[in-house]
Amino acid sequence: MHTSALDLGSDMRTTLVTGGCGFIGSNFVRHLLETEPDTRVINFDALTYAGNLANVADLVGNPRYRFIKGDVTDREAVRVALVGVDALVHFAAESHVDRSILDSGPFVRTNVQGTQVLLDAARHVGVSRYVQVSTDEVYGSLGAEGAFTEATPLAPNSPYAASKAAADLLVRSYVHTFGMPALITRCSNNYGPYQFPEKLLPLFISNLLRDEPVPVYGDGLNVRDWIHVLDHCAAVAAVLRKGRPGEVYNIGGRSEWTNIRLTHALLDLLGKPRSLIRYVADRPGHDRRYAIDCAKIETELGWKPTIPFEQGLSDTIAWYKANAPWVEQIRSGAYRDYYARQYGTPGGT
Ligand code: NAD
Ligand code: TDX
């Protein structure tokens, strides 16, 4: 039995999470603190437009939680943050495809160079685990049939996807060359609380709550495979603690929906008319269909998605309704300029 503070301290492990003020990262930090009483979490985040301290406001004062404001491309800041850390989960990224089409520079800097800086620093410290949070978009686009497996060749189509694929290849090379205990996860489209309202679901929900139109790209028949963010967090935690170093694990919700079917579902759940749908110019290079085969993580690590999409969708709508000030704070800031540039109409308060 451990009674002294010193003994308790020696039993604790420290996991550094990058991007913990973003959508998935903030949910993940909370998940680790809740499910692993012996884990301390350091949240390392640059607080870009997508990083929001409000996403982790409830964690302030938790003795096992610490926030460090820092940029993953800053070697010295990363070196200092990693002192005493034994595992690292790398979420920080520029994450929005449309922004990567407007300007790919920040994507190469953060997603590629930032990953390289982290890998070098993590190798130097000798972490026991390094998890690279990647995406199904590195595999490119599917036709009507089939699903991405871990053996699907990489064929990224957007600058965002290309930067994530480049980072994955760097991780692979550090495993091969240096024996780095790194693992890669590739997940499909996440949804849930704290998602920045530039992404389809929170954008459409927040527009509809204000009776504003929703911009559907192209013919609306592109397919995405949706997973609740909490299911994704549980999967990343399983990979972090139980995954085999050097391996890639696909994560998905087995929940394929066309964008227009999803838009109709949102309109129905919110009691809004179909006249609010606006078909707009398609996204350049728009991937047609994503679908993830997640049999490997299910059989090897015993994880599977637990939140049915319809249930998760209703809960997410309820969250955005209950957290209107969170959305308004974002919509009244620099987000307005992005919305006007992307959609040609004002989108803020
Ligand atoms: P997000 O845009 O909501 O959050 C990104 C976070 O990273 C922000 O807190 C931001 O401040 C931080 N950040 C950005 N640049 C940084 C830098 N240079 N240094 C330090 N911090 C920086 O992103 P998200 O949707 O939560 O995605 C998180 C990760 O998961 C990304 O790596 C993304 O590629 C991956 N992913 C996302 C999805 C999805 O559906 N959202 C699906 C699969 C994989
Ligand atoms: O206004 C819109 N209208 C529209 O029709 C927006 C923002 C999107 N769409 C379409 C494009 C996609 O087919 O909806 C679908 C989903 O779009 P996004 O929410 O931008 O997600 P996607 O491009 O699929 O990428 C997401 O999943 C993989 C995340 O943003 C990535 O970070 C993740 O890697």
Coordinates of C-alpha atoms and ligand atoms in Angstrom, one line a residue:
M1 CA 0.0 0.0 0.0
H2 CA 1.3 3.5 -0.9
T3 CA 0.7 6.1 1.7
S4 CA 3.3 8.8 1.2
A5 CA 3.1 11.4 -1.5
L6 CA 6.5 10.3 -2.8
D7 CA 5.4 6.7 -3.3
L8 CA 2.2 7.8 -5.0
G9 CA 4.3 10.0 -7.3
S10 CA 6.6 7.1 -8.2
D11 CA 3.6 5.0 -9.3
M12 CA 2.3 7.8 -11.6
R13 CA 3.1 7.9 -15.3
T14 CA 3.2 11.0 -17.4
T15 CA 1.6 11.2 -20.9
L16 CA 2.1 14.2 -23.0
V17 CA -0.8 15.0 -25.4
T18 CA -0.3 17.5 -28.2
G19 CA -3.3 19.5 -29.5
G20 CA -5.2 18.9 -26.2
C21 CA -7.1 22.2 -26.6
G22 CA -8.7 21.1 -29.9
F23 CA -11.7 19.0 -30.6
I24 CA -10.5 15.4 -30.3
G25 CA -7.5 16.3 -28.1
S26 CA -9.6 17.9 -25.4
N27 CA -12.0 14.9 -25.3
F28 CA -8.9 12.6 -25.1
V29 CA -7.2 14.4 -22.2
R30 CA -10.5 14.2 -20.3
H31 CA -10.8 10.5 -21.2
L32 CA -7.3 9.7 -20.0
L33 CA -7.8 11.5 -16.7
E34 CA -11.1 9.8 -16.1
T35 CA -10.1 6.3 -17.0
E36 CA -6.5 6.2 -15.8
P37 CA -6.1 7.3 -12.1
D38 CA -2.3 6.7 -12.3
T39 CA -1.7 8.9 -15.3
R40 CA -0.6 12.6 -15.3
V41 CA -1.4 14.4 -18.5
I42 CA 0.5 17.3 -19.9
N43 CA -1.5 19.2 -22.6
F44 CA 0.9 20.9 -25.1
D45 CA -0.9 23.2 -27.5
A46 CA -0.1 26.3 -29.4
L47 CA -3.7 27.7 -29.2
T48 CA -4.2 28.3 -32.9
Y49 CA -7.6 29.5 -34.2
A50 CA -8.8 25.9 -33.5
G51 CA -7.3 25.6 -29.9
N52 CA -9.6 26.8 -27.2
L53 CA -8.9 26.9 -23.5
A54 CA -12.6 26.7 -22.9
N55 CA -12.5 23.1 -24.1
V56 CA -10.5 22.1 -21.1
A57 CA -11.7 24.7 -18.6
D58 CA -13.2 22.0 -16.3
L59 CA -9.7 20.4 -15.9
V60 CA -8.1 23.5 -14.3
G61 CA -7.2 22.6 -10.7
N62 CA -6.9 18.9 -11.4
P63 CA -3.5 18.0 -9.8
R64 CA -2.8 15.4 -12.5
Y65 CA -3.3 17.9 -15.3
R66 CA -1.0 20.6 -16.6
F67 CA -1.2 22.9 -19.7
I68 CA 1.8 24.1 -21.6
K69 CA 1.3 26.7 -24.4
G70 CA 3.8 25.7 -27.0
D71 CA 4.3 25.0 -30.7
V72 CA 5.3 21.5 -31.9
T73 CA 7.7 23.1 -34.4
D74 CA 9.6 24.8 -31.5
R75 CA 12.4 22.4 -30.7
E76 CA 13.4 23.9 -27.4
A77 CA 9.8 24.2 -26.1
V78 CA 9.2 20.6 -27.0
R79 CA 12.4 19.4 -25.4
V80 CA 11.5 21.1 -22.1
A81 CA 8.0 19.8 -22.2
L82 CA 9.1 16.2 -22.6
V83 CA 11.3 16.1 -19.5
G84 CA 10.0 13.2 -17.4
V85 CA 7.4 12.1 -20.0
D86 CA 7.1 8.4 -20.7
A87 CA 4.4 8.4 -23.5
L88 CA 3.3 10.9 -26.1
V89 CA 0.1 11.1 -28.1
H90 CA 0.3 13.5 -31.1
F91 CA -3.0 15.1 -32.0
A92 CA -1.8 18.7 -32.8
A93 CA -2.4 19.5 -36.5
E94 CA -3.9 21.8 -39.0
S95 CA -7.0 19.7 -39.5
H96 CA -9.4 21.3 -42.0
V97 CA -9.3 20.2 -45.7
D98 CA -10.8 23.4 -47.0
R99 CA -8.2 25.6 -45.2
S100 CA -5.5 23.4 -46.8
I101 CA -6.8 24.2 -50.2
L102 CA -6.8 28.0 -49.4
D103 CA -3.2 27.8 -48.1
S104 CA -1.2 24.6 -47.6
G105 CA 1.8 26.3 -45.9
P106 CA 0.7 25.9 -42.3
F107 CA -0.2 22.3 -43.0
V108 CA 3.4 21.4 -44.1
R109 CA 4.9 23.3 -41.2
T110 CA 2.7 21.9 -38.4
N111 CA 1.8 18.5 -39.7
V112 CA 5.1 17.5 -41.3
Q113 CA 7.8 19.6 -39.6
G114 CA 6.1 19.5 -36.2
T115 CA 5.9 15.7 -36.4
Q116 CA 9.6 15.5 -37.2
V117 CA 10.5 17.8 -34.2
L118 CA 8.4 15.6 -31.9
L119 CA 9.9 12.4 -33.2
D120 CA 13.4 13.6 -32.6
A121 CA 12.6 14.9 -29.1
A122 CA 10.7 11.8 -28.2
R123 CA 13.6 9.6 -29.4
H124 CA 16.1 11.7 -27.4
V125 CA 14.1 11.3 -24.2
G126 CA 13.5 7.6 -24.9
V127 CA 9.7 7.5 -24.5
S128 CA 8.1 4.1 -24.2
R129 CA 5.3 4.8 -26.6
Y130 CA 4.7 7.4 -29.3
V131 CA 1.2 7.5 -30.9
Q132 CA 0.7 9.4 -34.2
V133 CA -3.0 10.3 -34.6
S134 CA -3.5 10.1 -38.3
T135 CA -6.6 9.9 -40.6
D136 CA -8.3 7.7 -43.1
E137 CA -7.8 10.5 -45.7
V138 CA -4.2 9.3 -46.2
Y139 CA -5.7 6.4 -48.2
G140 CA -7.4 8.7 -50.7
S141 CA -10.9 8.0 -52.1
L142 CA -13.0 4.8 -52.5
G143 CA -15.4 3.8 -55.2
A144 CA -18.9 2.4 -54.3
E145 CA -17.5 -0.8 -52.8
G146 CA -14.9 -1.9 -50.2
A147 CA -13.2 -0.3 -47.2
F148 CA -9.7 1.0 -46.3
T149 CA -7.6 -1.6 -44.5
E150 CA -4.2 -1.0 -42.9
A151 CA -2.6 -2.5 -46.1
T152 CA -4.4 0.0 -48.5
P153 CA -1.7 2.0 -50.3
L154 CA -1.4 5.7 -49.3
A155 CA -2.9 8.0 -52.0
P156 CA -3.6 11.3 -50.3
N157 CA -5.6 13.8 -52.5
S158 CA -5.8 17.1 -50.5
P159 CA -2.9 19.1 -49.2
Y160 CA -4.1 18.3 -45.7
A161 CA -4.1 14.5 -46.4
A162 CA -0.7 14.8 -48.1
S163 CA 0.7 16.5 -45.0
K164 CA -0.7 13.8 -42.7
A165 CA 0.6 11.0 -45.0
A166 CA 4.1 12.6 -45.0
A167 CA 4.0 12.6 -41.2
D168 CA 3.0 8.9 -41.2
L169 CA 5.9 8.1 -43.4
L170 CA 8.3 9.9 -41.1
V171 CA 6.9 7.9 -38.2
R172 CA 7.3 4.7 -40.2
S173 CA 10.9 5.6 -41.0
Y174 CA 11.7 6.3 -37.3
V175 CA 10.3 2.8 -36.4
H176 CA 12.4 1.2 -39.1
T177 CA 15.6 3.2 -38.7
F178 CA 15.8 3.9 -35.0
G179 CA 13.5 1.2 -33.5
M180 CA 11.2 3.9 -32.2
P181 CA 8.2 2.4 -30.3
A182 CA 5.8 4.4 -32.4
L183 CA 2.2 3.4 -33.5
I184 CA -0.1 5.1 -36.0
T185 CA -3.9 5.4 -35.8
R186 CA -6.0 6.2 -38.8
C187 CA -9.6 7.2 -37.9
S188 CA -12.6 8.2 -40.0
N189 CA -14.8 11.4 -39.5
N190 CA -15.3 12.3 -35.9
Y191 CA -18.3 14.2 -34.4
G192 CA -19.3 15.2 -30.9
P193 CA -18.8 17.9 -28.3
Y194 CA -16.3 20.7 -28.8
Q195 CA -15.9 20.3 -32.6
F196 CA -14.9 23.6 -34.3
P197 CA -17.8 24.8 -36.4
E198 CA -15.9 24.8 -39.7
K199 CA -16.5 21.0 -40.0
L200 CA -19.7 19.7 -41.6
L201 CA -21.7 18.6 -38.5
P202 CA -21.1 21.5 -36.1
L203 CA -21.3 24.0 -39.0
F204 CA -24.6 22.7 -40.2
I205 CA -26.0 22.4 -36.6
S206 CA -25.0 25.9 -35.6
N207 CA -26.3 27.4 -38.9
L208 CA -29.6 25.6 -38.6
L209 CA -30.1 26.6 -34.9
R210 CA -30.0 30.2 -36.3
D211 CA -32.3 29.4 -39.3
E212 CA -29.4 30.0 -41.7
P213 CA -28.8 28.0 -44.9
V214 CA -26.4 25.0 -45.0
P215 CA -23.9 24.8 -47.9
V216 CA -23.8 21.2 -49.4
Y217 CA -20.8 20.7 -51.7
G218 CA -21.4 19.3 -55.2
D219 CA -24.2 16.7 -55.5
G220 CA -24.2 15.9 -51.7
L221 CA -23.5 12.2 -52.5
N222 CA -20.0 12.0 -51.0
V223 CA -19.9 9.4 -48.3
R224 CA -18.3 9.7 -44.9
D225 CA -17.9 7.0 -42.1
W226 CA -18.9 8.7 -38.9
I227 CA -17.6 7.9 -35.4
H228 CA -18.3 9.5 -32.1
V229 CA -15.3 11.3 -30.7
L230 CA -15.5 9.3 -27.4
D231 CA -15.3 6.0 -29.3
H232 CA -12.2 7.4 -31.1
C233 CA -10.7 8.4 -27.8
A234 CA -11.2 4.9 -26.3
A235 CA -9.5 3.5 -29.4
V236 CA -6.5 5.7 -29.2
A237 CA -6.1 4.9 -25.5
A238 CA -6.3 1.2 -26.4
V239 CA -3.6 1.6 -29.0
L240 CA -1.5 3.7 -26.6
R241 CA -1.5 1.1 -23.8
K242 CA -2.0 -2.2 -25.7
G243 CA -1.0 -1.7 -29.3
R244 CA 2.0 -3.4 -30.9
P245 CA 4.8 -0.9 -31.6
G246 CA 5.4 -0.3 -35.3
E247 CA 1.8 -1.1 -36.2
V248 CA -0.9 0.9 -37.8
Y249 CA -4.5 0.6 -36.5
N250 CA -7.6 1.8 -38.5
I251 CA -10.5 3.2 -36.4
G252 CA -14.0 3.6 -37.7
G253 CA -17.6 3.8 -36.8
R254 CA -19.1 1.4 -39.4
S255 CA -21.5 4.2 -40.1
E256 CA -21.5 5.3 -43.7
W257 CA -23.8 8.2 -44.7
T258 CA -24.0 10.4 -47.7
N259 CA -23.8 14.1 -46.9
I260 CA -27.2 14.8 -48.1
R261 CA -28.8 12.0 -46.1
L262 CA -27.0 13.4 -43.0
T263 CA -28.2 17.0 -43.9
H264 CA -31.8 15.7 -44.2
A265 CA -31.5 13.9 -40.8
L266 CA -30.2 17.2 -39.2
L267 CA -33.1 19.2 -40.6
D268 CA -35.6 16.6 -39.4
L269 CA -34.1 16.4 -35.9
L270 CA -34.1 20.2 -35.6
G271 CA -37.5 20.6 -37.2
K272 CA -36.2 22.8 -40.0
P273 CA -37.4 23.0 -43.7
R274 CA -35.5 21.6 -46.6
S275 CA -35.5 25.0 -48.2
L276 CA -32.5 25.8 -46.0
I277 CA -30.3 23.5 -48.1
R278 CA -28.0 25.4 -50.6
Y279 CA -26.1 23.3 -53.1
V280 CA -22.8 25.1 -53.6
A281 CA -19.6 24.6 -55.7
D282 CA -17.9 21.4 -55.0
R283 CA -14.7 21.2 -52.9
P284 CA -11.8 20.9 -55.4
G285 CA -10.5 17.3 -55.5
H286 CA -13.4 16.2 -53.1
D287 CA -12.9 12.6 -52.0
R288 CA -16.0 10.6 -53.0
R289 CA -16.2 8.0 -50.3
Y290 CA -14.4 6.9 -47.1
A291 CA -15.1 3.7 -45.3
I292 CA -12.9 2.0 -42.6
D293 CA -12.3 -1.6 -42.0
C294 CA -11.4 -1.7 -38.3
A295 CA -11.3 -5.5 -37.9
K296 CA -7.6 -5.3 -36.8
I297 CA -8.2 -3.2 -33.7
E298 CA -11.3 -5.1 -32.8
T299 CA -9.7 -8.5 -32.9
E300 CA -6.2 -7.5 -31.5
L301 CA -7.2 -4.9 -28.9
G302 CA -10.8 -5.7 -28.1
W303 CA -12.0 -2.3 -29.0
K304 CA -15.2 -1.6 -30.9
P305 CA -17.4 1.5 -31.5
T306 CA -20.2 1.7 -28.9
I307 CA -22.2 4.8 -29.7
P308 CA -24.9 4.4 -32.4
F309 CA -24.8 7.3 -34.9
E310 CA -28.4 8.3 -34.5
Q311 CA -28.0 8.4 -30.7
G312 CA -24.7 10.3 -31.0
L313 CA -26.2 12.8 -33.4
S314 CA -29.1 13.6 -31.1
D315 CA -26.7 14.0 -28.2
T316 CA -24.4 16.3 -30.2
I317 CA -27.3 18.5 -31.3
A318 CA -28.3 18.7 -27.6
W319 CA -24.7 19.7 -26.7
Y320 CA -24.6 22.5 -29.3
K321 CA -28.0 23.8 -28.1
A322 CA -26.8 23.8 -24.5
N323 CA -23.5 25.4 -25.4
A324 CA -24.6 28.3 -27.5
P325 CA -22.1 30.7 -25.9
W326 CA -19.2 28.4 -26.8
V327 CA -20.3 28.6 -30.5
E328 CA -21.0 32.3 -30.4
Q329 CA -17.6 33.1 -29.0
I330 CA -16.0 31.3 -32.0
R331 CA -18.4 32.8 -34.6
S332 CA -17.7 36.3 -33.4
G333 CA -14.0 36.0 -33.9
A334 CA -11.6 35.5 -36.8
Y335 CA -13.9 32.7 -37.9
R336 CA -16.0 35.4 -39.6
D337 CA -13.3 36.2 -42.1
Y338 CA -12.7 32.5 -42.9
Y339 CA -16.5 31.9 -43.5
A340 CA -16.8 34.9 -45.8
R341 CA -13.7 33.7 -47.8
Q342 CA -14.9 30.1 -48.0
Y343 CA -18.6 30.6 -48.6
G344 CA -18.8 34.1 -50.0
T345 CA -21.4 35.2 -47.4
P346 CA -21.1 36.5 -43.8
G347 CA -21.2 33.7 -41.2
G348 CA -20.6 35.4 -37.9
T349 CA -22.6 37.3 -35.4
Ligands
NAD1 P1 -8.6 20.6 -34.2 O1 -8.3 21.5 -35.4 O2 -9.9 20.7 -33.5 O3 -7.5 20.8 -33.1 C1 -6.1 20.9 -33.4 C2 -5.4 21.4 -32.1 O4 -4.0 21.4 -32.4 C3 -5.8 22.8 -31.7 O5 -5.9 22.8 -30.3 C4 -4.6 23.6 -32.1 O6 -4.4 24.7 -31.2 C5 -3.4 22.6 -32.0 N1 -2.3 23.0 -32.8 C6 -2.3 23.3 -34.2 N2 -1.1 23.6 -34.6 C7 -0.3 23.4 -33.6 C8 1.1 23.6 -33.4 N3 1.9 24.0 -34.4 N4 1.7 23.3 -32.2 C9 0.9 22.9 -31.1 N5 -0.4 22.8 -31.2 C10 -1.0 23.1 -32.4 O7 -8.3 19.1 -34.7 P2 -9.1 17.7 -34.4 O8 -10.3 17.6 -35.3 O9 -9.3 17.6 -33.0 O10 -8.0 16.7 -34.9 C11 -7.0 16.2 -34.0 C12 -6.1 15.2 -34.8 O11 -6.9 14.1 -35.2 C13 -5.4 15.8 -36.0 O12 -4.2 15.3 -36.1 C14 -6.3 15.3 -37.2 O13 -5.5 15.1 -38.3 C15 -6.8 13.9 -36.6 N6 -8.0 13.4 -37.1 C16 -9.2 14.2 -37.1 C17 -10.4 13.6 -37.5 C18 -11.7 14.5 -37.5 O14 -12.7 14.0 -37.9 N7 -11.7 15.6 -36.9 C19 -10.4 12.3 -38.0 C20 -9.3 11.6 -38.0 C21 -8.1 12.1 -37.6
TDX2 O1 -19.6 23.3 -45.8 C1 -19.4 22.1 -46.0 N1 -20.2 21.4 -46.9 C2 -20.0 20.1 -47.2 O2 -20.8 19.6 -48.1 C3 -18.4 21.3 -45.4 C4 -17.5 22.0 -44.4 C5 -18.2 20.0 -45.7 N2 -19.0 19.4 -46.7 C6 -18.7 18.0 -47.0 C7 -17.3 17.7 -47.4 C8 -17.1 16.2 -46.9 O3 -17.6 15.4 -47.9 O4 -19.0 17.2 -45.8 C9 -18.0 16.2 -45.7 C10 -17.3 16.3 -44.4 O5 -16.5 17.5 -44.5 P1 -15.5 17.9 -43.3 O6 -16.3 18.1 -42.0 O7 -14.7 19.1 -43.8 O8 -14.6 16.6 -43.1 P2 -13.6 15.9 -44.1 O9 -13.1 16.7 -45.2 O10 -14.3 14.6 -44.4 O11 -12.4 15.6 -43.1 C11 -12.6 15.2 -41.7 O12 -12.4 13.8 -41.5 C12 -11.1 13.4 -41.6 C13 -11.7 16.0 -40.8 O13 -11.9 17.4 -41.0 C14 -10.3 15.6 -40.9 O14 -9.5 16.3 -40.0 C15 -10.1 14.2 -40.7 O15 -8.8 13.8 -40.9

